[in-house]
PDB file of C-alpha atoms in Angstrom:
ATOM      1  CA  UNK A   5      13.667  -7.832  22.407  1.00 46.00           C
ATOM      2  CA  UNK A   6      10.804  -6.216  20.481  1.00 46.00           C
ATOM      3  CA  UNK A   7      11.571  -4.088  17.362  1.00 44.00           C
ATOM      4  CA  UNK A   8      10.113  -0.562  17.172  1.00 44.00           C
ATOM      5  CA  UNK A   9       7.503  -1.613  14.560  1.00 44.00           C
ATOM      6  CA  UNK A  10       6.551  -4.622  16.785  1.00 44.00           C
ATOM      7  CA  UNK A  11       6.123  -2.189  19.822  1.00 43.00           C
ATOM      8  CA  UNK A  12       3.822   0.026  17.937  1.00 43.00           C
ATOM      9  CA  UNK A  13       1.749  -2.722  16.327  1.00 43.00           C
ATOM     10  CA  UNK A  14      -1.550  -3.761  17.947  1.00 40.00           C
ATOM     11  CA  UNK A  15      -2.001  -7.434  18.458  1.00 37.00           C
ATOM     12  CA  UNK A  16      -4.284  -7.574  15.554  1.00 38.00           C
ATOM     13  CA  UNK A  17      -1.990  -5.838  13.297  1.00 39.00           C
ATOM     14  CA  UNK A  18       0.743  -8.043  14.531  1.00 40.00           C
ATOM     15  CA  UNK A  19      -0.035 -10.865  12.318  1.00 41.00           C
ATOM     16  CA  UNK A  20      -2.235  -9.617   9.505  1.00 44.00           C
ATOM     17  CA  UNK A  21      -0.904  -8.269   6.349  1.00 49.00           C
ATOM     18  CA  UNK A  22      -3.051  -7.075   3.496  1.00 53.00           C
ATOM     19  CA  UNK A  23      -3.266  -9.918   1.017  1.00 53.00           C
ATOM     20  CA  UNK A  24      -3.308  -7.436  -1.879  1.00 54.00           C
ATOM     21  CA  UNK A  25       0.124  -6.196  -0.824  1.00 56.00           C
ATOM     22  CA  UNK A  26       1.500  -9.589  -0.489  1.00 52.00           C
ATOM     23  CA  UNK A  27       0.082 -10.676  -3.905  1.00 52.00           C
ATOM     24  CA  UNK A  28       1.873  -7.670  -5.422  1.00 56.00           C
ATOM     25  CA  UNK A  29       5.080  -9.510  -5.015  1.00 60.00           C
ATOM     26  CA  UNK A  30       5.886 -12.692  -6.680  1.00 58.00           C
ATOM     27  CA  UNK A  31       7.831 -14.826  -4.274  1.00 54.00           C
ATOM     28  CA  UNK A  32      10.214 -17.239  -5.965  1.00 55.00           C
ATOM     29  CA  UNK A  33      10.517 -20.873  -4.944  1.00 52.00           C
ATOM     30  CA  UNK A  34      13.111 -21.179  -2.204  1.00 52.00           C
ATOM     31  CA  UNK A  35      15.257 -23.748  -0.762  1.00 52.00           C
ATOM     32  CA  UNK A  36      13.638 -26.506   0.992  1.00 46.00           C
ATOM     33  CA  UNK A  37      12.765 -25.545   4.582  1.00 42.00           C
ATOM     34  CA  UNK A  38      13.169 -21.793   4.018  1.00 58.00           C
ATOM     35  CA  UNK A  39      10.011 -19.898   4.463  1.00 74.00           C
ATOM     36  CA  UNK A  40      10.489 -16.790   2.298  1.00 84.00           C
ATOM     37  CA  UNK A  41       6.750 -15.804   2.422  1.00 86.00           C
ATOM     38  CA  UNK A  42       7.066 -15.359   6.251  1.00 88.00           C
ATOM     39  CA  UNK A  43      10.030 -13.088   5.705  1.00 89.00           C
ATOM     40  CA  UNK A  44       8.156 -11.123   3.190  1.00 91.00           C
ATOM     41  CA  UNK A  45       4.997 -10.807   5.289  1.00 91.00           C
ATOM     42  CA  UNK A  46       7.188  -9.462   8.147  1.00 92.00           C
ATOM     43  CA  UNK A  47       9.076  -6.990   6.012  1.00 94.00           C
ATOM     44  CA  UNK A  48       5.488  -5.792   4.777  1.00 93.00           C
ATOM     45  CA  UNK A  49       4.304  -5.451   8.167  1.00 94.00           C
ATOM     46  CA  UNK A  50       7.223  -3.466   9.245  1.00 94.00           C
ATOM     47  CA  UNK A  51       6.775  -1.031   6.212  1.00 93.00           C
ATOM     48  CA  UNK A  52       3.085  -0.831   6.919  1.00 92.00           C
ATOM     49  CA  UNK A  53       3.598   0.172  10.490  1.00 92.00           C
ATOM     50  CA  UNK A  54       6.046   2.860   9.637  1.00 91.00           C
ATOM     51  CA  UNK A  55       4.003   3.973   6.525  1.00 89.00           C
ATOM     52  CA  UNK A  56       3.873   7.579   7.290  1.00 84.00           C
ATOM     53  CA  UNK A  57       7.527   7.643   8.455  1.00 85.00           C
ATOM     54  CA  UNK A  58       9.270   9.205   5.344  1.00 81.00           C
ATOM     55  CA  UNK A  59      12.737   8.437   6.932  1.00 83.00           C
ATOM     56  CA  UNK A  60      12.209   4.646   6.838  1.00 90.00           C
ATOM     57  CA  UNK A  61      15.318   3.588   5.207  1.00 92.00           C
ATOM     58  CA  UNK A  62      16.706   0.233   3.864  1.00 94.00           C
ATOM     59  CA  UNK A  63      19.108   0.329   6.878  1.00 95.00           C
ATOM     60  CA  UNK A  64      16.197   0.531   9.459  1.00 93.00           C
ATOM     61  CA  UNK A  65      14.197  -2.138   7.777  1.00 94.00           C
ATOM     62  CA  UNK A  66      17.206  -4.486   7.627  1.00 95.00           C
ATOM     63  CA  UNK A  67      17.994  -3.875  11.306  1.00 93.00           C
ATOM     64  CA  UNK A  68      14.230  -4.592  12.101  1.00 92.00           C
ATOM     65  CA  UNK A  69      14.664  -8.114  10.749  1.00 92.00           C
ATOM     66  CA  UNK A  70      18.151  -8.597  12.067  1.00 93.00           C
ATOM     67  CA  UNK A  71      20.111  -8.471   8.750  1.00 94.00           C
ATOM     68  CA  UNK A  72      22.635  -6.184   7.305  1.00 95.00           C
ATOM     69  CA  UNK A  73      21.563  -3.617   4.387  1.00 96.00           C
ATOM     70  CA  UNK A  74      23.655  -5.862   1.911  1.00 96.00           C
ATOM     71  CA  UNK A  75      22.055  -9.190   3.193  1.00 95.00           C
ATOM     72  CA  UNK A  76      18.587  -7.608   2.905  1.00 95.00           C
ATOM     73  CA  UNK A  77      19.447  -6.395  -0.584  1.00 96.00           C
ATOM     74  CA  UNK A  78      20.614  -9.821  -1.742  1.00 95.00           C
ATOM     75  CA  UNK A  79      17.768 -11.721  -0.101  1.00 93.00           C
ATOM     76  CA  UNK A  80      15.033  -9.580  -1.702  1.00 94.00           C
ATOM     77  CA  UNK A  81      16.841  -9.656  -4.989  1.00 94.00           C
ATOM     78  CA  UNK A  82      16.838 -13.352  -4.969  1.00 92.00           C
ATOM     79  CA  UNK A  83      13.321 -13.761  -3.595  1.00 91.00           C
ATOM     80  CA  UNK A  84      11.427 -11.060  -5.349  1.00 92.00           C
ATOM     81  CA  UNK A  85      13.846  -9.796  -7.943  1.00 92.00           C
ATOM     82  CA  UNK A  86      13.307  -6.337  -6.282  1.00 94.00           C
ATOM     83  CA  UNK A  87      15.681  -3.826  -4.572  1.00 95.00           C
ATOM     84  CA  UNK A  88      14.766  -3.030  -0.947  1.00 96.00           C
ATOM     85  CA  UNK A  89      14.088   0.780  -2.078  1.00 95.00           C
ATOM     86  CA  UNK A  90      11.606  -0.338  -4.717  1.00 95.00           C
ATOM     87  CA  UNK A  91      10.046  -3.061  -2.264  1.00 95.00           C
ATOM     88  CA  UNK A  92       9.262  -0.250   0.216  1.00 95.00           C
ATOM     89  CA  UNK A  93       7.878   2.141  -2.488  1.00 95.00           C
ATOM     90  CA  UNK A  94       5.658  -0.555  -3.826  1.00 95.00           C
ATOM     91  CA  UNK A  95       4.054  -1.119  -0.500  1.00 95.00           C
ATOM     92  CA  UNK A  96       3.647   2.559  -0.020  1.00 95.00           C
ATOM     93  CA  UNK A  97       1.994   2.930  -3.514  1.00 96.00           C
ATOM     94  CA  UNK A  98      -0.296  -0.014  -2.792  1.00 94.00           C
ATOM     95  CA  UNK A  99      -1.448   1.581   0.395  1.00 94.00           C
ATOM     96  CA  UNK A 100      -2.105   4.801  -1.470  1.00 95.00           C
ATOM     97  CA  UNK A 101      -4.244   2.821  -3.881  1.00 94.00           C
ATOM     98  CA  UNK A 102      -6.329   1.706  -0.978  1.00 93.00           C
ATOM     99  CA  UNK A 103      -6.686   5.188   0.419  1.00 93.00           C
ATOM    100  CA  UNK A 104      -7.606   6.696  -3.012  1.00 93.00           C
ATOM    101  CA  UNK A 105     -10.346   4.132  -3.377  1.00 90.00           C
ATOM    102  CA  UNK A 106     -11.795   4.580  -0.059  1.00 85.00           C
ATOM    103  CA  UNK A 107     -11.220   8.133   1.206  1.00 80.00           C
ATOM    104  CA  UNK A 108     -12.074  11.453  -0.353  1.00 83.00           C
ATOM    105  CA  UNK A 109      -8.830  13.138   0.402  1.00 87.00           C
ATOM    106  CA  UNK A 110      -6.292  15.291  -1.293  1.00 92.00           C
ATOM    107  CA  UNK A 111      -3.627  13.585  -3.292  1.00 94.00           C
ATOM    108  CA  UNK A 112      -0.956  15.401  -1.307  1.00 94.00           C
ATOM    109  CA  UNK A 113      -2.474  14.177   1.946  1.00 95.00           C
ATOM    110  CA  UNK A 114      -2.227  10.622   0.626  1.00 95.00           C
ATOM    111  CA  UNK A 115       1.193  11.069  -0.464  1.00 95.00           C
ATOM    112  CA  UNK A 116       2.231  12.311   3.139  1.00 94.00           C
ATOM    113  CA  UNK A 117       0.298   9.643   4.799  1.00 93.00           C
ATOM    114  CA  UNK A 118       2.092   6.908   2.801  1.00 94.00           C
ATOM    115  CA  UNK A 119       5.590   8.247   3.524  1.00 93.00           C
ATOM    116  CA  UNK A 120       6.342  10.496   0.447  1.00 94.00           C
ATOM    117  CA  UNK A 121       7.699  13.710   1.303  1.00 92.00           C
ATOM    118  CA  UNK A 122       6.947  15.241  -2.121  1.00 95.00           C
ATOM    119  CA  UNK A 123       3.589  15.008  -3.631  1.00 95.00           C
ATOM    120  CA  UNK A 124       4.851  15.528  -7.155  1.00 97.00           C
ATOM    121  CA  UNK A 125       7.352  12.633  -6.728  1.00 97.00           C
ATOM    122  CA  UNK A 126       4.553  10.466  -5.388  1.00 97.00           C
ATOM    123  CA  UNK A 127       2.432  11.371  -8.423  1.00 97.00           C
ATOM    124  CA  UNK A 128       5.286  10.405 -10.715  1.00 97.00           C
ATOM    125  CA  UNK A 129       5.972   7.103  -8.909  1.00 97.00           C
ATOM    126  CA  UNK A 130       2.222   6.278  -8.987  1.00 97.00           C
ATOM    127  CA  UNK A 131       2.080   6.999 -12.712  1.00 96.00           C
ATOM    128  CA  UNK A 132       5.105   4.813 -13.257  1.00 96.00           C
ATOM    129  CA  UNK A 133       3.763   1.816 -11.204  1.00 95.00           C
ATOM    130  CA  UNK A 134       0.094   1.805 -12.199  1.00 95.00           C
ATOM    131  CA  UNK A 135       0.181   3.531 -15.690  1.00 95.00           C
ATOM    132  CA  UNK A 136      -2.459   6.194 -14.416  1.00 95.00           C
ATOM    133  CA  UNK A 137      -2.169   9.358 -12.444  1.00 95.00           C
ATOM    134  CA  UNK A 138      -3.477   9.248  -8.740  1.00 95.00           C
ATOM    135  CA  UNK A 139      -5.898  12.055  -9.720  1.00 93.00           C
ATOM    136  CA  UNK A 140      -7.559   9.866 -12.475  1.00 93.00           C
ATOM    137  CA  UNK A 141      -7.402   6.737 -10.266  1.00 93.00           C
ATOM    138  CA  UNK A 142      -9.318   8.593  -7.521  1.00 91.00           C
ATOM    139  CA  UNK A 143     -11.867   9.850 -10.026  1.00 89.00           C
ATOM    140  CA  UNK A 144     -12.271   6.410 -11.382  1.00 87.00           C
ATOM    141  CA  UNK A 145     -13.331   5.182  -7.992  1.00 83.00           C
ATOM    142  CA  UNK A 146     -15.191   8.485  -7.002  1.00 78.00           C
ATOM    143  CA  UNK A 147     -18.139   7.474  -9.235  1.00 65.00           C
ATOM    144  CA  UNK A 148     -18.403   4.047  -7.504  1.00 58.00           C
ATOM    145  CA  UNK A 149     -18.406   5.846  -4.273  1.00 52.00           C
ATOM    146  CA  UNK A 150     -21.053   8.357  -5.282  1.00 51.00           C
ATOM    147  CA  UNK A 151     -23.386   5.470  -6.598  1.00 51.00           C
ATOM    148  CA  UNK A 152     -23.131   3.736  -3.232  1.00 52.00           C
ATOM    149  CA  UNK A 153     -23.876   6.727  -1.258  1.00 49.00           C
ATOM    150  CA  UNK A 154     -27.042   7.923  -3.211  1.00 52.00           C
ATOM    151  CA  UNK A 155     -29.713   5.522  -3.457  1.00 52.00           C
ATOM    152  CA  UNK A 156     -31.260   5.201  -6.982  1.00 53.00           C
ATOM    153  CA  UNK A 157     -34.714   6.823  -7.014  1.00 55.00           C
ATOM    154  CA  UNK A 158     -36.952   6.357 -10.067  1.00 57.00           C
ATOM    155  CA  UNK A 159     -39.158   9.405 -11.013  1.00 55.00           C
ATOM    156  CA  UNK A 160     -42.222   7.093 -11.052  1.00 54.00           C
ATOM    157  CA  UNK A 161     -41.460   6.574  -7.168  1.00 54.00           C
ATOM    158  CA  UNK A 162     -41.715  10.314  -6.604  1.00 56.00           C
ATOM    159  CA  UNK A 163     -45.042  10.903  -8.516  1.00 62.00           C
ATOM    160  CA  UNK A 164     -48.231  10.591  -6.512  1.00 57.00           C
ATOM    161  CA  UNK A 165     -50.690   8.437  -8.332  1.00 56.00           C
ATOM    162  CA  UNK A 166     -54.034  10.153  -8.615  1.00 57.00           C
ATOM    163  CA  UNK A 167     -57.141   8.269  -9.578  1.00 53.00           C
TER     164      UNK A 167
END
C-alpha cells in the first residue's frame, strides 16, 4: 500500500530529507513515545517529491499520511504552530532558495519548478518569508558563483619576465 509520493521516490530519496528544510521548522516537544520529527520528515518528503505539482493540496497531503484534513491541521498546529498551507509553502520556498543559490535560471522557472503557478505570487511570498526579493537573493549568490568559476589570475602571472 504505497502512496503516490512513495512510488515516485527513489530508494535514496525515500529516507533522506534536506536538513535545511527540517531545521526551518521548530518541532515542539511531544508526548512521551510520540515521534513528531518522523511525521514532519515524512510530510516534508511528500511535499518535496511533489514539488512541481501546483495541485498539491492539504487534502492530498493528509491522505498521503493517512489523516483527515482537520487532523493534519490540528497536528501541525500543535507540533509546529503552522497551518498545512503555510507548511507546504515554506518547503517550496526553501527549495526555491536552494535553486536560486545553485542554478542560473529565471525566477519564473524556479517559481514553476517549486509548485507556484504565478511568478508574481511566488515573488511576493518569497519577499514576505525571507525579507528579500528572489532577484536580489539570486544576485547575492551570483557573485559567489562567478568567483568560483573564474580562477583569480594576478597581472604579474601574465607578464613575461625579461632579464
